[in-house]
PDB file of C-alpha atoms in Angstrom:
ATOM      1  CA  GLN A  42     100.232 102.755  99.493  1.00 66.00           C
ATOM      2  CA  GLN A  43      98.560  99.801  97.830  1.00 74.00           C
ATOM      3  CA  GLN A  44      99.802  96.708  99.629  1.00 90.00           C
ATOM      4  CA  VAL A  45      97.903  94.302  97.389  1.00 95.00           C
ATOM      5  CA  ARG A  46      97.838  94.814  93.633  1.00 96.00           C
ATOM      6  CA  GLN A  47      95.664  93.110  91.066  1.00 97.00           C
ATOM      7  CA  SER A  48      95.803  92.873  87.303  1.00 96.00           C
ATOM      8  CA  PRO A  49      94.240  93.175  84.889  1.00 97.00           C
ATOM      9  CA  GLN A  50      91.621  95.702  85.966  1.00 95.00           C
ATOM     10  CA  SER A  51      89.154  94.024  83.613  1.00 97.00           C
ATOM     11  CA  LEU A  52      89.186  90.816  81.626  1.00 98.00           C
ATOM     12  CA  THR A  53      86.913  89.353  78.956  1.00 98.00           C
ATOM     13  CA  VAL A  54      87.053  85.681  78.020  1.00 98.00           C
ATOM     14  CA  TRP A  55      84.881  83.377  75.928  1.00 98.00           C
ATOM     15  CA  GLU A  56      82.795  80.719  77.588  1.00 98.00           C
ATOM     16  CA  GLY A  57      84.917  77.604  78.076  1.00 98.00           C
ATOM     17  CA  GLU A  58      88.244  79.454  78.199  1.00 98.00           C
ATOM     18  CA  THR A  59      90.514  79.768  81.218  1.00 98.00           C
ATOM     19  CA  ALA A  60      90.540  83.152  82.916  1.00 98.00           C
ATOM     20  CA  ILE A  61      93.731  84.103  84.766  1.00 98.00           C
ATOM     21  CA  LEU A  62      93.599  86.819  87.411  1.00 98.00           C
ATOM     22  CA  ASN A  63      96.807  88.080  88.969  1.00 98.00           C
ATOM     23  CA  CYS A  64      97.657  89.393  92.407  1.00 98.00           C
ATOM     24  CA  SER A  65     100.858  90.549  94.114  1.00 98.00           C
ATOM     25  CA  TYR A  66     101.634  91.798  97.583  1.00 97.00           C
ATOM     26  CA  GLU A  67     104.404  93.642  99.390  1.00 94.00           C
ATOM     27  CA  ASP A  68     104.391  92.607 103.033  1.00 93.00           C
ATOM     28  CA  SER A  69     106.289  89.374 103.620  1.00 93.00           C
ATOM     29  CA  THR A  70     104.407  88.816 106.892  1.00 92.00           C
ATOM     30  CA  PHE A  71     101.197  88.120 104.950  1.00 94.00           C
ATOM     31  CA  ASN A  72     100.424  84.422 104.945  1.00 93.00           C
ATOM     32  CA  TYR A  73      96.700  84.115 104.310  1.00 94.00           C
ATOM     33  CA  PHE A  74      95.301  84.966 100.880  1.00 95.00           C
ATOM     34  CA  PRO A  75      91.553  84.775 100.234  1.00 95.00           C
ATOM     35  CA  TRP A  76      89.857  85.515  96.946  1.00 97.00           C
ATOM     36  CA  TYR A  77      86.389  87.009  97.077  1.00 97.00           C
ATOM     37  CA  GLN A  78      83.768  87.096  94.326  1.00 97.00           C
ATOM     38  CA  GLN A  79      81.348  90.009  94.118  1.00 96.00           C
ATOM     39  CA  PHE A  80      78.237  90.301  91.976  1.00 96.00           C
ATOM     40  CA  PRO A  81      76.631  93.719  91.318  1.00 92.00           C
ATOM     41  CA  GLY A  82      74.515  94.907  94.224  1.00 90.00           C
ATOM     42  CA  GLU A  83      75.890  92.298  96.604  1.00 93.00           C
ATOM     43  CA  GLY A  84      78.690  92.111  99.127  1.00 94.00           C
ATOM     44  CA  PRO A  85      81.798  90.041  98.349  1.00 96.00           C
ATOM     45  CA  ALA A  86      81.723  86.332  99.195  1.00 96.00           C
ATOM     46  CA  LEU A  87      84.701  84.088  99.869  1.00 94.00           C
ATOM     47  CA  LEU A  88      85.474  81.963  96.825  1.00 97.00           C
ATOM     48  CA  ILE A  89      88.725  80.184  97.700  1.00 97.00           C
ATOM     49  CA  SER A  90      91.741  80.859  99.909  1.00 95.00           C
ATOM     50  CA  ILE A  91      95.312  79.694 100.382  1.00 95.00           C
ATOM     51  CA  ARG A  92      97.925  79.866 103.122  1.00 94.00           C
ATOM     52  CA  SER A  93     101.573  80.497 102.324  1.00 93.00           C
ATOM     53  CA  VAL A  94     102.630  76.968 103.294  1.00 93.00           C
ATOM     54  CA  SER A  95     100.973  75.755 100.083  1.00 94.00           C
ATOM     55  CA  ASP A  96     101.755  76.607  96.488  1.00 96.00           C
ATOM     56  CA  LYS A  97      98.481  75.460  95.015  1.00 97.00           C
ATOM     57  CA  LYS A  98      94.854  75.198  96.117  1.00 97.00           C
ATOM     58  CA  GLU A  99      92.121  73.742  93.982  1.00 98.00           C
ATOM     59  CA  ASP A 100      88.337  73.853  94.354  1.00 97.00           C
ATOM     60  CA  GLY A 101      86.443  72.638  91.332  1.00 97.00           C
ATOM     61  CA  ARG A 102      87.108  74.992  88.440  1.00 98.00           C
ATOM     62  CA  PHE A 103      88.963  77.484  90.654  1.00 98.00           C
ATOM     63  CA  THR A 104      92.684  77.130  91.385  1.00 98.00           C
ATOM     64  CA  ILE A 105      95.095  79.424  93.206  1.00 98.00           C
ATOM     65  CA  PHE A 106      98.775  79.268  92.294  1.00 98.00           C
ATOM     66  CA  PHE A 107     101.074  80.851  94.882  1.00 97.00           C
ATOM     67  CA  ASN A 108     104.715  81.905  94.533  1.00 97.00           C
ATOM     68  CA  LYS A 109     106.043  82.978  97.915  1.00 96.00           C
ATOM     69  CA  ARG A 110     109.483  83.995  96.648  1.00 96.00           C
ATOM     70  CA  GLU A 111     108.030  86.421  94.113  1.00 97.00           C
ATOM     71  CA  LYS A 112     105.106  87.446  96.358  1.00 97.00           C
ATOM     72  CA  LYS A 113     102.672  86.660  93.593  1.00 97.00           C
ATOM     73  CA  LEU A 114      99.567  84.580  93.213  1.00 98.00           C
ATOM     74  CA  SER A 115      97.014  83.949  90.530  1.00 98.00           C
ATOM     75  CA  LEU A 116      93.476  82.664  90.330  1.00 98.00           C
ATOM     76  CA  HIS A 117      92.720  80.387  87.392  1.00 98.00           C
ATOM     77  CA  ILE A 118      89.110  79.810  86.413  1.00 98.00           C
ATOM     78  CA  THR A 119      88.906  76.918  83.979  1.00 98.00           C
ATOM     79  CA  ASP A 120      85.941  76.293  81.672  1.00 98.00           C
ATOM     80  CA  SER A 121      84.684  79.810  82.385  1.00 98.00           C
ATOM     81  CA  GLN A 122      80.902  80.218  82.476  1.00 98.00           C
ATOM     82  CA  PRO A 123      78.759  83.342  81.988  1.00 97.00           C
ATOM     83  CA  GLY A 124      77.707  82.959  85.630  1.00 97.00           C
ATOM     84  CA  ASP A 125      81.348  83.575  86.632  1.00 98.00           C
ATOM     85  CA  SER A 126      81.028  87.168  85.404  1.00 98.00           C
ATOM     86  CA  ALA A 127      81.755  89.184  88.528  1.00 97.00           C
ATOM     87  CA  THR A 128      84.453  91.251  90.207  1.00 97.00           C
ATOM     88  CA  TYR A 129      87.168  89.249  91.961  1.00 98.00           C
ATOM     89  CA  PHE A 130      89.154  90.626  94.869  1.00 97.00           C
ATOM     90  CA  CYS A 131      92.428  89.261  96.140  1.00 97.00           C
ATOM     91  CA  ALA A 132      93.159  89.969  99.805  1.00 95.00           C
ATOM     92  CA  ALA A 133      96.061  89.318 102.147  1.00 95.00           C
ATOM     93  CA  SER A 134      96.584  89.190 105.881  1.00 92.00           C
ATOM     94  CA  GLU A 135      98.736  87.829 108.648  1.00 89.00           C
ATOM     95  CA  ASN A 136      97.910  84.678 110.630  1.00 75.00           C
ATOM     96  CA  SER A 137      94.563  85.471 112.148  1.00 69.00           C
ATOM     97  CA  GLY A 138      93.110  86.909 108.983  1.00 73.00           C
ATOM     98  CA  THR A 139      91.535  89.727 110.958  1.00 79.00           C
ATOM     99  CA  TYR A 140      93.043  92.727 109.181  1.00 85.00           C
ATOM    100  CA  GLN A 141      92.743  91.847 105.496  1.00 91.00           C
ATOM    101  CA  ARG A 142      94.115  94.190 102.849  1.00 92.00           C
ATOM    102  CA  PHE A 143      92.190  94.093  99.606  1.00 94.00           C
ATOM    103  CA  GLY A 144      93.323  94.638  96.046  1.00 95.00           C
ATOM    104  CA  THR A 145      91.407  96.888  93.672  1.00 94.00           C
ATOM    105  CA  GLY A 146      89.678  93.979  91.958  1.00 95.00           C
ATOM    106  CA  THR A 147      89.458  92.415  88.506  1.00 97.00           C
ATOM    107  CA  LYS A 148      86.158  92.662  86.678  1.00 96.00           C
ATOM    108  CA  LEU A 149      85.648  89.465  84.709  1.00 98.00           C
ATOM    109  CA  GLN A 150      83.203  89.140  81.854  1.00 98.00           C
ATOM    110  CA  VAL A 151      82.561  85.731  80.309  1.00 98.00           C
ATOM    111  CA  VAL A 152      80.989  85.966  76.884  1.00 98.00           C
ATOM    112  CA  PRO A 153      78.741  83.092  75.716  1.00 96.00           C
TER     113      PRO A 153
ATOM    114  CA  GLY B 780      73.194  79.735 108.392  1.00 77.00           C
ATOM    115  CA  GLY B 781      73.026  83.387 109.176  1.00 87.00           C
ATOM    116  CA  ILE B 782      72.675  86.760 107.604  1.00 93.00           C
ATOM    117  CA  ILE B 783      74.108  90.247 107.789  1.00 96.00           C
ATOM    118  CA  THR B 784      71.599  93.065 107.466  1.00 97.00           C
ATOM    119  CA  GLN B 785      72.638  96.606 106.644  1.00 97.00           C
ATOM    120  CA  THR B 786      70.328  99.593 106.974  1.00 97.00           C
ATOM    121  CA  PRO B 787      69.527 101.683 105.146  1.00 97.00           C
ATOM    122  CA  LYS B 788      70.278 100.257 101.708  1.00 96.00           C
ATOM    123  CA  PHE B 789      70.511 103.772 100.272  1.00 97.00           C
ATOM    124  CA  LEU B 790      71.448 106.827 102.324  1.00 96.00           C
ATOM    125  CA  ILE B 791      71.269 110.372 100.999  1.00 96.00           C
ATOM    126  CA  GLY B 792      72.625 113.234 103.037  1.00 95.00           C
ATOM    127  CA  GLN B 793      73.714 116.822 102.775  1.00 95.00           C
ATOM    128  CA  GLU B 794      77.337 117.882 102.841  1.00 95.00           C
ATOM    129  CA  GLY B 795      78.421 118.393 106.454  1.00 95.00           C
ATOM    130  CA  GLN B 796      75.628 116.242 107.842  1.00 96.00           C
ATOM    131  CA  LYS B 797      76.193 113.535 110.456  1.00 97.00           C
ATOM    132  CA  LEU B 798      74.946 110.193 109.166  1.00 97.00           C
ATOM    133  CA  THR B 799      74.682 106.755 110.767  1.00 97.00           C
ATOM    134  CA  LEU B 800      74.812 103.361 109.099  1.00 98.00           C
ATOM    135  CA  LYS B 801      73.736 100.211 110.931  1.00 98.00           C
ATOM    136  CA  CYS B 802      74.737  96.578 110.673  1.00 98.00           C
ATOM    137  CA  GLN B 803      73.242  93.505 112.348  1.00 97.00           C
ATOM    138  CA  GLN B 804      74.471  89.899 112.181  1.00 97.00           C
ATOM    139  CA  ASN B 805      72.836  86.744 113.530  1.00 94.00           C
ATOM    140  CA  PHE B 806      75.854  84.465 113.018  1.00 92.00           C
ATOM    141  CA  ASN B 807      76.955  85.109 116.621  1.00 92.00           C
ATOM    142  CA  HIS B 808      80.347  86.120 115.178  1.00 92.00           C
ATOM    143  CA  ASP B 809      82.909  87.799 117.396  1.00 92.00           C
ATOM    144  CA  THR B 810      84.564  90.220 114.978  1.00 93.00           C
ATOM    145  CA  MET B 811      82.800  92.811 112.858  1.00 95.00           C
ATOM    146  CA  TYR B 812      84.133  95.230 110.254  1.00 96.00           C
ATOM    147  CA  TRP B 813      83.232  98.331 108.291  1.00 97.00           C
ATOM    148  CA  TYR B 814      84.739  98.827 104.822  1.00 97.00           C
ATOM    149  CA  ARG B 815      84.360 101.552 102.250  1.00 97.00           C
ATOM    150  CA  GLN B 816      84.230 100.470  98.623  1.00 95.00           C
ATOM    151  CA  ASP B 817      85.020 103.182  96.096  1.00 92.00           C
ATOM    152  CA  SER B 818      84.748 102.411  92.434  1.00 83.00           C
ATOM    153  CA  GLY B 819      88.119 101.184  91.169  1.00 73.00           C
ATOM    154  CA  LYS B 820      89.738 101.283  94.608  1.00 78.00           C
ATOM    155  CA  GLY B 821      88.742  98.016  96.190  1.00 87.00           C
ATOM    156  CA  LEU B 822      87.764  97.762  99.844  1.00 93.00           C
ATOM    157  CA  ARG B 823      89.387  99.862 102.533  1.00 94.00           C
ATOM    158  CA  LEU B 824      88.987  99.100 106.229  1.00 94.00           C
ATOM    159  CA  ILE B 825      87.461 101.869 108.332  1.00 96.00           C
ATOM    160  CA  TYR B 826      86.960 100.209 111.738  1.00 97.00           C
ATOM    161  CA  TYR B 827      86.769  96.744 113.180  1.00 94.00           C
ATOM    162  CA  SER B 828      85.737  95.311 116.524  1.00 95.00           C
ATOM    163  CA  ILE B 829      86.841  91.977 117.971  1.00 91.00           C
ATOM    164  CA  THR B 830      84.235  91.929 120.706  1.00 91.00           C
ATOM    165  CA  GLU B 831      81.456  93.983 122.264  1.00 92.00           C
ATOM    166  CA  ASN B 832      82.640  97.508 123.197  1.00 90.00           C
ATOM    167  CA  ASP B 833      85.972  97.017 121.409  1.00 94.00           C
ATOM    168  CA  LEU B 834      87.014  99.327 118.558  1.00 96.00           C
ATOM    169  CA  GLN B 835      90.114  99.177 116.352  1.00 95.00           C
ATOM    170  CA  LYS B 836      90.969 101.755 113.689  1.00 95.00           C
ATOM    171  CA  GLY B 837      91.593 100.717 110.125  1.00 93.00           C
ATOM    172  CA  ASP B 838      93.363 102.570 107.330  1.00 90.00           C
ATOM    173  CA  LEU B 839      90.477 104.984 106.693  1.00 93.00           C
ATOM    174  CA  SER B 840      89.098 105.871 110.138  1.00 96.00           C
ATOM    175  CA  GLU B 841      89.471 109.661 109.917  1.00 96.00           C
ATOM    176  CA  GLY B 842      86.053 111.281 109.583  1.00 96.00           C
ATOM    177  CA  TYR B 843      84.238 108.252 110.997  1.00 97.00           C
ATOM    178  CA  ASP B 844      83.135 106.965 114.401  1.00 97.00           C
ATOM    179  CA  ALA B 845      81.966 103.459 115.216  1.00 97.00           C
ATOM    180  CA  SER B 846      80.068 101.795 118.022  1.00 97.00           C
ATOM    181  CA  ARG B 847      79.747  98.116 119.077  1.00 96.00           C
ATOM    182  CA  GLU B 848      77.254  98.134 121.915  1.00 89.00           C
ATOM    183  CA  LYS B 849      76.083  94.569 121.345  1.00 94.00           C
ATOM    184  CA  LYS B 850      77.802  91.517 119.898  1.00 94.00           C
ATOM    185  CA  SER B 851      75.261  91.390 117.088  1.00 96.00           C
ATOM    186  CA  SER B 852      75.399  95.013 115.972  1.00 97.00           C
ATOM    187  CA  PHE B 853      78.008  97.439 114.731  1.00 97.00           C
ATOM    188  CA  SER B 854      77.190 100.985 113.665  1.00 98.00           C
ATOM    189  CA  LEU B 855      79.222 103.504 111.696  1.00 98.00           C
ATOM    190  CA  THR B 856      78.812 107.276 111.860  1.00 98.00           C
ATOM    191  CA  VAL B 857      80.008 109.628 109.169  1.00 97.00           C
ATOM    192  CA  THR B 858      80.799 112.648 111.309  1.00 97.00           C
ATOM    193  CA  SER B 859      80.557 115.270 108.530  1.00 95.00           C
ATOM    194  CA  ALA B 860      79.566 113.895 105.141  1.00 94.00           C
ATOM    195  CA  GLN B 861      81.665 115.026 102.174  1.00 93.00           C
ATOM    196  CA  LYS B 862      81.019 114.603  98.463  1.00 90.00           C
ATOM    197  CA  ASN B 863      84.298 112.721  97.998  1.00 88.00           C
ATOM    198  CA  GLU B 864      83.166 109.938 100.284  1.00 87.00           C
ATOM    199  CA  MET B 865      80.225 108.837  98.213  1.00 91.00           C
ATOM    200  CA  ALA B 866      80.718 105.094  98.102  1.00 95.00           C
ATOM    201  CA  VAL B 867      79.282 101.749  99.130  1.00 96.00           C
ATOM    202  CA  PHE B 868      79.854 100.916 102.803  1.00 97.00           C
ATOM    203  CA  LEU B 869      80.156  97.212 103.550  1.00 97.00           C
ATOM    204  CA  CYS B 870      79.778  95.514 106.890  1.00 98.00           C
ATOM    205  CA  ALA B 871      81.375  92.110 107.494  1.00 96.00           C
ATOM    206  CA  SER B 872      81.842  89.635 110.323  1.00 95.00           C
ATOM    207  CA  THR B 873      84.011  86.636 111.180  1.00 91.00           C
ATOM    208  CA  PRO B 874      83.707  83.952 113.834  1.00 83.00           C
ATOM    209  CA  GLY B 875      86.441  83.724 116.448  1.00 74.00           C
ATOM    210  CA  GLY B 876      89.570  81.922 115.219  1.00 71.00           C
ATOM    211  CA  ARG B 877      88.449  81.878 111.591  1.00 75.00           C
ATOM    212  CA  ALA B 878      89.575  84.118 108.777  1.00 81.00           C
ATOM    213  CA  GLU B 879      86.630  83.973 106.356  1.00 87.00           C
ATOM    214  CA  GLN B 880      84.744  87.246 106.300  1.00 92.00           C
ATOM    215  CA  PHE B 881      81.010  87.269 105.629  1.00 94.00           C
ATOM    216  CA  PHE B 882      79.734  90.460 104.034  1.00 96.00           C
ATOM    217  CA  GLY B 883      76.432  92.285 104.070  1.00 96.00           C
ATOM    218  CA  PRO B 884      74.887  93.755 100.897  1.00 96.00           C
ATOM    219  CA  GLY B 885      76.116  97.273 101.566  1.00 96.00           C
ATOM    220  CA  THR B 886      74.769 100.793 102.070  1.00 97.00           C
ATOM    221  CA  ARG B 887      75.230 103.205  99.178  1.00 96.00           C
ATOM    222  CA  LEU B 888      75.930 106.729 100.389  1.00 96.00           C
ATOM    223  CA  THR B 889      75.113 109.772  98.266  1.00 95.00           C
ATOM    224  CA  VAL B 890      76.112 113.253  99.435  1.00 95.00           C
ATOM    225  CA  LEU B 891      74.312 116.242  97.916  1.00 92.00           C
TER     226      LEU B 891
END
């Protein structure tokens, strides 16, 4: 049972466009949502995270929009750069963040 | 700063063989994790440990053993390697009271 779902599976955008990556979850007890970025041959690295008390979190070109009622969130990457080409994982957990459930990832390609 | 080291980087074994993967971290983090990353399936938690000599099962613990004999190291044993568990195994750690997980580069397992 996939508790965290991501779409699309892969996404291609032109340099300078906004990439939108979607995530949804099932368990209403989840309240911490990190997004990880993974380059080939490396482990994932935390990119940005949000807690359910907020509906938006911004860090430079990366913004999370969170809709608690619909149990959905999205990661927006504005002014996409070729260096943003990577796989992005959405995860979810309860308070402590210890037991994080990961989605299946979105592979983003940014074309120059 | 700190680093997570996983050995070996590539592990090749025979079907039915017992294989051990090792992870070391010098962050002085309390909690350590083992995940399995299958292509197209995201990360699935095998075991985690919140302190030395503690072990907690994740969603995918069957067929695996783990050991946390020191705070800095966490090992994973594949008890009887199967072809359908060829994947990348990722080790991660978090400091106490924080949710961000720091990942190692992974061990790629091939079963012949």
